[in-house]
XYZ file of C-alpha atoms in Angstrom:
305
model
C 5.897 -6.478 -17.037
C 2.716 -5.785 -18.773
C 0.884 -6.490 -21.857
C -1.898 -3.848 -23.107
C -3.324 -0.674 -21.960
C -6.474 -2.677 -21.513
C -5.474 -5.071 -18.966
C -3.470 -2.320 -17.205
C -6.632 -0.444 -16.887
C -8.833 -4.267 -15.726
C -6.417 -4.571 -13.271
C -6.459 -0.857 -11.981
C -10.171 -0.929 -11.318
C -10.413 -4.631 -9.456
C -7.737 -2.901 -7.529
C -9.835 0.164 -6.797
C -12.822 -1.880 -5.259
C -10.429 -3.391 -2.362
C -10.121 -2.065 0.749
C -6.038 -1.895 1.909
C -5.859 -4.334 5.006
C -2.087 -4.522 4.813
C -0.291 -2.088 6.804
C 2.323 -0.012 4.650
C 5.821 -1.402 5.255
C 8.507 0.774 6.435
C 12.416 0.988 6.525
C 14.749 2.884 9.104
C 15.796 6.468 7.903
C 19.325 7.324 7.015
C 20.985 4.829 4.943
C 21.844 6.017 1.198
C 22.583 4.114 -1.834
C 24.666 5.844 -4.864
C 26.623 5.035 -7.909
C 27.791 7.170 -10.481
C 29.048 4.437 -12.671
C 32.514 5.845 -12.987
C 34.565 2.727 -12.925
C 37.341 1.288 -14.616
C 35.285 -1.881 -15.603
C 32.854 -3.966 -15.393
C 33.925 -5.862 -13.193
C 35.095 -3.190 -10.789
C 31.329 -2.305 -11.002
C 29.874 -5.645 -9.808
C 32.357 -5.232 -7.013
C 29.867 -2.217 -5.803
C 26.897 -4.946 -5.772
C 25.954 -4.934 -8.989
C 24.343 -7.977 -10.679
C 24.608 -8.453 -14.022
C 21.500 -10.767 -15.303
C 22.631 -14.173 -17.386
C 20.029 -16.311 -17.066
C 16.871 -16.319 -19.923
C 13.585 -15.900 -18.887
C 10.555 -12.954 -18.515
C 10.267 -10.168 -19.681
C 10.784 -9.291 -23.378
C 11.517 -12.166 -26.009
C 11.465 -15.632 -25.254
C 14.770 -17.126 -25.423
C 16.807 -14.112 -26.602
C 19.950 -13.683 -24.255
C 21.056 -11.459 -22.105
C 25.010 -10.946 -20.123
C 27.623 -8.864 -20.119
C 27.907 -8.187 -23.610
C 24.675 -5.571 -23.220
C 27.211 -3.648 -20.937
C 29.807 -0.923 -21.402
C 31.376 1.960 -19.921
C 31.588 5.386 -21.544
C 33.477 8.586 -20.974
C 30.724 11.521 -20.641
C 30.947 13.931 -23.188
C 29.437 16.870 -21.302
C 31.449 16.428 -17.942
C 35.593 15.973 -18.494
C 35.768 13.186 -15.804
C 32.563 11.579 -15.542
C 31.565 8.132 -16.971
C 28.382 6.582 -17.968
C 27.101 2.978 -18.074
C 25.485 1.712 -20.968
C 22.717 -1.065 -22.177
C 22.868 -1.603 -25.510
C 19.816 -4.447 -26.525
C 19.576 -5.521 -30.086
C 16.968 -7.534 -32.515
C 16.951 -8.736 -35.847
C 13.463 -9.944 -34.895
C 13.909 -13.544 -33.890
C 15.031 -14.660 -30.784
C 18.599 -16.206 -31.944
C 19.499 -12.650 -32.941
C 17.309 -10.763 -29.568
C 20.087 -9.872 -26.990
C 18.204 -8.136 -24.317
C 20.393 -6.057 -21.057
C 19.015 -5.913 -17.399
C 21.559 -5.286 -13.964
C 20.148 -5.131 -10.238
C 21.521 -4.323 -7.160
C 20.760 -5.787 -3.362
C 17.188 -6.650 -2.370
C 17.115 -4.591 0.203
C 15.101 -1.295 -0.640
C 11.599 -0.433 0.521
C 10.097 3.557 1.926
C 12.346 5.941 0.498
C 13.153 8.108 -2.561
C 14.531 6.152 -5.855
C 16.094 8.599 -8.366
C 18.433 8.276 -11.391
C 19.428 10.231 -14.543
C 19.303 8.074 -17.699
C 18.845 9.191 -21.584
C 16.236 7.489 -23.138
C 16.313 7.152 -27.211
C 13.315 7.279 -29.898
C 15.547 5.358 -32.500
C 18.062 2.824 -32.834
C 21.455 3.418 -32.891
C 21.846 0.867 -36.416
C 18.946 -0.430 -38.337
C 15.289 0.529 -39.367
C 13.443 1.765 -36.736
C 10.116 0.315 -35.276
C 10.612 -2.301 -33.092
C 8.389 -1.905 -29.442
C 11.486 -1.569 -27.030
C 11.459 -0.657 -23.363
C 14.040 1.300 -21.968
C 13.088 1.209 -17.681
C 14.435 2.257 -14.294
C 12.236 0.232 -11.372
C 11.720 -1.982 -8.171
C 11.110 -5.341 -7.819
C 10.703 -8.714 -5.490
C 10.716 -12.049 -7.313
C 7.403 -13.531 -7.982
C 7.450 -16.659 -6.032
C 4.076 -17.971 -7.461
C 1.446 -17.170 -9.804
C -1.159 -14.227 -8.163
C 1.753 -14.359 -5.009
C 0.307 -11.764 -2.359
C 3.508 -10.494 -0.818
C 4.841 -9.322 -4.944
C 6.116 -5.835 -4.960
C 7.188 -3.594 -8.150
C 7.215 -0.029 -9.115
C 7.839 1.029 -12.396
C 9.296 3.678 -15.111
C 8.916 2.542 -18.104
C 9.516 4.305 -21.766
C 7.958 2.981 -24.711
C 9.257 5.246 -27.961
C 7.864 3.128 -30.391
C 4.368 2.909 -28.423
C 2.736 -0.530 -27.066
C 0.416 -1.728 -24.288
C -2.263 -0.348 -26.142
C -0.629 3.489 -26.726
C 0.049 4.182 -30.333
C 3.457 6.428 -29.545
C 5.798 7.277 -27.540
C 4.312 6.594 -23.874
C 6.001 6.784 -20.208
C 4.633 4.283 -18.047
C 4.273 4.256 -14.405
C 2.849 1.337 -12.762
C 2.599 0.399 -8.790
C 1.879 -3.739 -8.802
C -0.033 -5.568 -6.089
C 0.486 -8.864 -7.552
C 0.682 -10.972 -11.135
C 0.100 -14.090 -12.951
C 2.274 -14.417 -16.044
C 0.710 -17.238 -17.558
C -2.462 -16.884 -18.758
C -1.957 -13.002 -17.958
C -3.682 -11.748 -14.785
C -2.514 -8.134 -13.524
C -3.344 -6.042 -10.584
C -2.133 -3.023 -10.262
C -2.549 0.897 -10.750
C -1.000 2.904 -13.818
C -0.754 6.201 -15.316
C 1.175 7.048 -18.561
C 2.514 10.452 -20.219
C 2.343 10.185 -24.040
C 5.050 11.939 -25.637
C 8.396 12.157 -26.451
C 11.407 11.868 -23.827
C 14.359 11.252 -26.171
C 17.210 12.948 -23.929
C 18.812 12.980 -20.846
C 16.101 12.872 -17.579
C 15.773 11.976 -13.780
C 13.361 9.860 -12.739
C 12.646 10.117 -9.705
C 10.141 7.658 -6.965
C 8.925 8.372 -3.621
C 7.531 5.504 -1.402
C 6.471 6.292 1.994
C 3.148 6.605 4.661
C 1.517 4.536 2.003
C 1.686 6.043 -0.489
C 3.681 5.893 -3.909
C 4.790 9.299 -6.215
C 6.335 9.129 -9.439
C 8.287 12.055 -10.885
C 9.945 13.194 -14.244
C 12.296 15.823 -13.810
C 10.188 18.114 -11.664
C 6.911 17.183 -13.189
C 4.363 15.161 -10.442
C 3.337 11.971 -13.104
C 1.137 9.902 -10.630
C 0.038 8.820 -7.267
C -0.557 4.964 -6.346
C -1.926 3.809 -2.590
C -3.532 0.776 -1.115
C -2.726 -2.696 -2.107
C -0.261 -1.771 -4.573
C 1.777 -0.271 -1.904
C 5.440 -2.382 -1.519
C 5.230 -5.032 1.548
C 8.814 -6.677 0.934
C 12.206 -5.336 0.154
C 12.956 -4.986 -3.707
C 16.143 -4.742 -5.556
C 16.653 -1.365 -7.488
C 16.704 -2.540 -11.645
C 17.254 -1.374 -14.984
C 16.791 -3.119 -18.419
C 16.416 -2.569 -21.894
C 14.208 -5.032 -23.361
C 11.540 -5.456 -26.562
C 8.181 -6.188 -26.270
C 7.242 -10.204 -27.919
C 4.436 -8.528 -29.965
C 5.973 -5.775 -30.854
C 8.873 -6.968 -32.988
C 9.626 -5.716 -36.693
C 9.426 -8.687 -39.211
C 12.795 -10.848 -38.923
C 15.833 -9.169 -41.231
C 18.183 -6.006 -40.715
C 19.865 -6.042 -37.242
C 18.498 -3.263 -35.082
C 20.724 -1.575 -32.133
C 19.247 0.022 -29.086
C 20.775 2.080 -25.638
C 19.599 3.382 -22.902
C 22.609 5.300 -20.748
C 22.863 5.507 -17.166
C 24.860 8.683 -15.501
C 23.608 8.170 -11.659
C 21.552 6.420 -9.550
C 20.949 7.129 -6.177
C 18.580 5.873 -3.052
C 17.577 7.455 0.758
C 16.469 4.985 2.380
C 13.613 6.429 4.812
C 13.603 9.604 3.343
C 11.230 11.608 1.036
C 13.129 13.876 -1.388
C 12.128 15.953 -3.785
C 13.961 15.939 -7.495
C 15.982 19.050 -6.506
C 16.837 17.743 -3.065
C 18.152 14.750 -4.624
C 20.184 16.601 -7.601
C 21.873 19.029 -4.362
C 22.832 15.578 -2.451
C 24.495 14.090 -5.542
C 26.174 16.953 -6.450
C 27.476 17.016 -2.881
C 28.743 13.492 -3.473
C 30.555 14.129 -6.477
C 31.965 17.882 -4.948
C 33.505 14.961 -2.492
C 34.686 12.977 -5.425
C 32.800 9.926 -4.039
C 31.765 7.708 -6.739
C 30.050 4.904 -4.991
C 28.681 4.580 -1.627
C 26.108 2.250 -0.168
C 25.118 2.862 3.640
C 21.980 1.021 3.556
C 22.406 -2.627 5.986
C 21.919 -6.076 3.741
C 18.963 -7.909 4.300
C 20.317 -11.579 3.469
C 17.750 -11.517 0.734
C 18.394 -13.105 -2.764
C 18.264 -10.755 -5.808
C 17.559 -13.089 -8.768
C 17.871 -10.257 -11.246
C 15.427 -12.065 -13.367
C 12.392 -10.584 -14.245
């Protein structure tokens, strides 16, 4: 959702010179969201909510497709039992040959804490490396217009190949008040850790009394308030995705994943990272693998953006 450091940064200080006059939204405490990803298939998953995105569109290349062929389901290595979810996204830099991988659950998630363990990558799986790929866990509401004031996103987003104005390997964390894709026009606030993160992590998001924390394992990233505080339910996202700048010249195939052990929402609640690794663990002592507490909003989730 963003194009260079620069215009993060334009949009960060317009943002600073406005007062908040929106009240910070808030959900009722108590429901909880989680999914281990331990299914027999696909389609067993999307019976748990989850949306698989088809259609083209923003972000990443234009025209390159995305479905379920970005998707798989993996036996875990490390824990006899467990499975993990996969997006595998792959370029041979034009769009004919860019499949891109993105899945969503409800819109339905607002105040609360977001968490989920995912491995990011620094290099393709096949082919040179090089390409500006972003491998993401986040929020969002669709974007009904251009500049539309009720927009909400939070995200974490890993760049190992650098982009957006950072010359390596970058985490970004951005809060959004609002966005016009075409010509680009970007409010929000931002933060980035440059860096390495090639492993397994948990990212983790607290949203609540106004006031937005990102979290890396049990490192405090950033802080976001004001107008970039959420005002409508979001659906909970992840996608794996290259940048349209940031492509190597057309040629060799290139093969990316991003893997996906948990992910896991309180609604209502602020949790820390080790609050939210005892409740899982709880979960899985009970040998549940998906539960979802949290009451349906009647809300579309597009899943496209």
């Amino acid at each position: 959702m963003k194009t260079a450091m620069v215009v993060l940064l334009l949009g960060s200080l317009l943002q600073a010179g406005c007062q908040n006059k929106t009240a910070p939204a808030t959900t009722s405490a108590g429901g909880v969201l989680f999914d281990d990803f331990s299914h027999a298939s696909l389609a067993e998953m999307q019976q748990h909510g989850w949306i698989i995105r088809m259609a083209a569109g923003w972000p990443g290349v234009e025209h390159a497709g995305w479905g379920e062929a970005a998707f798989s389901l993996h036996d875990d290595p490390a824990r006899p039992g467990n499975r993990l979810l996969r997006m595998t996204a792959q370029t041979d830099g034009t769009a004919a040959g860019t499949r891109q991988a993105q899945f969503c659950h409800a819109r339905k998630y607002l105040a609360g804490t977001y968490a989920a363990r995912v491995r990011f990558s620094d290099a393709p799986v096949r082919g040179p490396n090089g390409d500006q790929v972003v491998q993401t866990f986040y929020t969002i509401s669709p974007l009904e217009r251009d500049l539309d004031p009720q927009y909400s996103e939070l995200d974490h987003e890993y760049l190992p190949n650098g982009g957006w104005g950072a010359p390596a390997a970058t985490l970004f964390n951005t809060s959004w008040e609002t966005v016009r894709l075409v010509p680009w026009q970007a409010f929000n606030q931002h933060a980035w850790r440059p860096g390495s993160l090639a492993g397994w992590h948990v990212l983790l998001i607290q949203v609540g009394d106004g006031k937005i924390d990102y979290w890396l394992d049990d490192d405090h990233l950033a802080q976001h308030d004001g107008k970039v505080y959420p005002r409508v339910p979001m659906s909970l996202n992840f996608n794996l995705w290259f940048t349209r700048e940031g492509l190597l010249p057309a040629g060799e195939m290139r093969v990316w994943e991003q893997d996906i052990d948990w992910v896991y929402h309180a609604s209502g609640r602020t949790l820390s990272t080790a609050e939210v690794l005892a409740e899982v663990e709880a979960l899985r002592r009970a040998q549940v693998r998906s539960r979802d507490s949290i009451a349906a909003t009647g809300l579309s989730s597009p899943c496209a953006m």
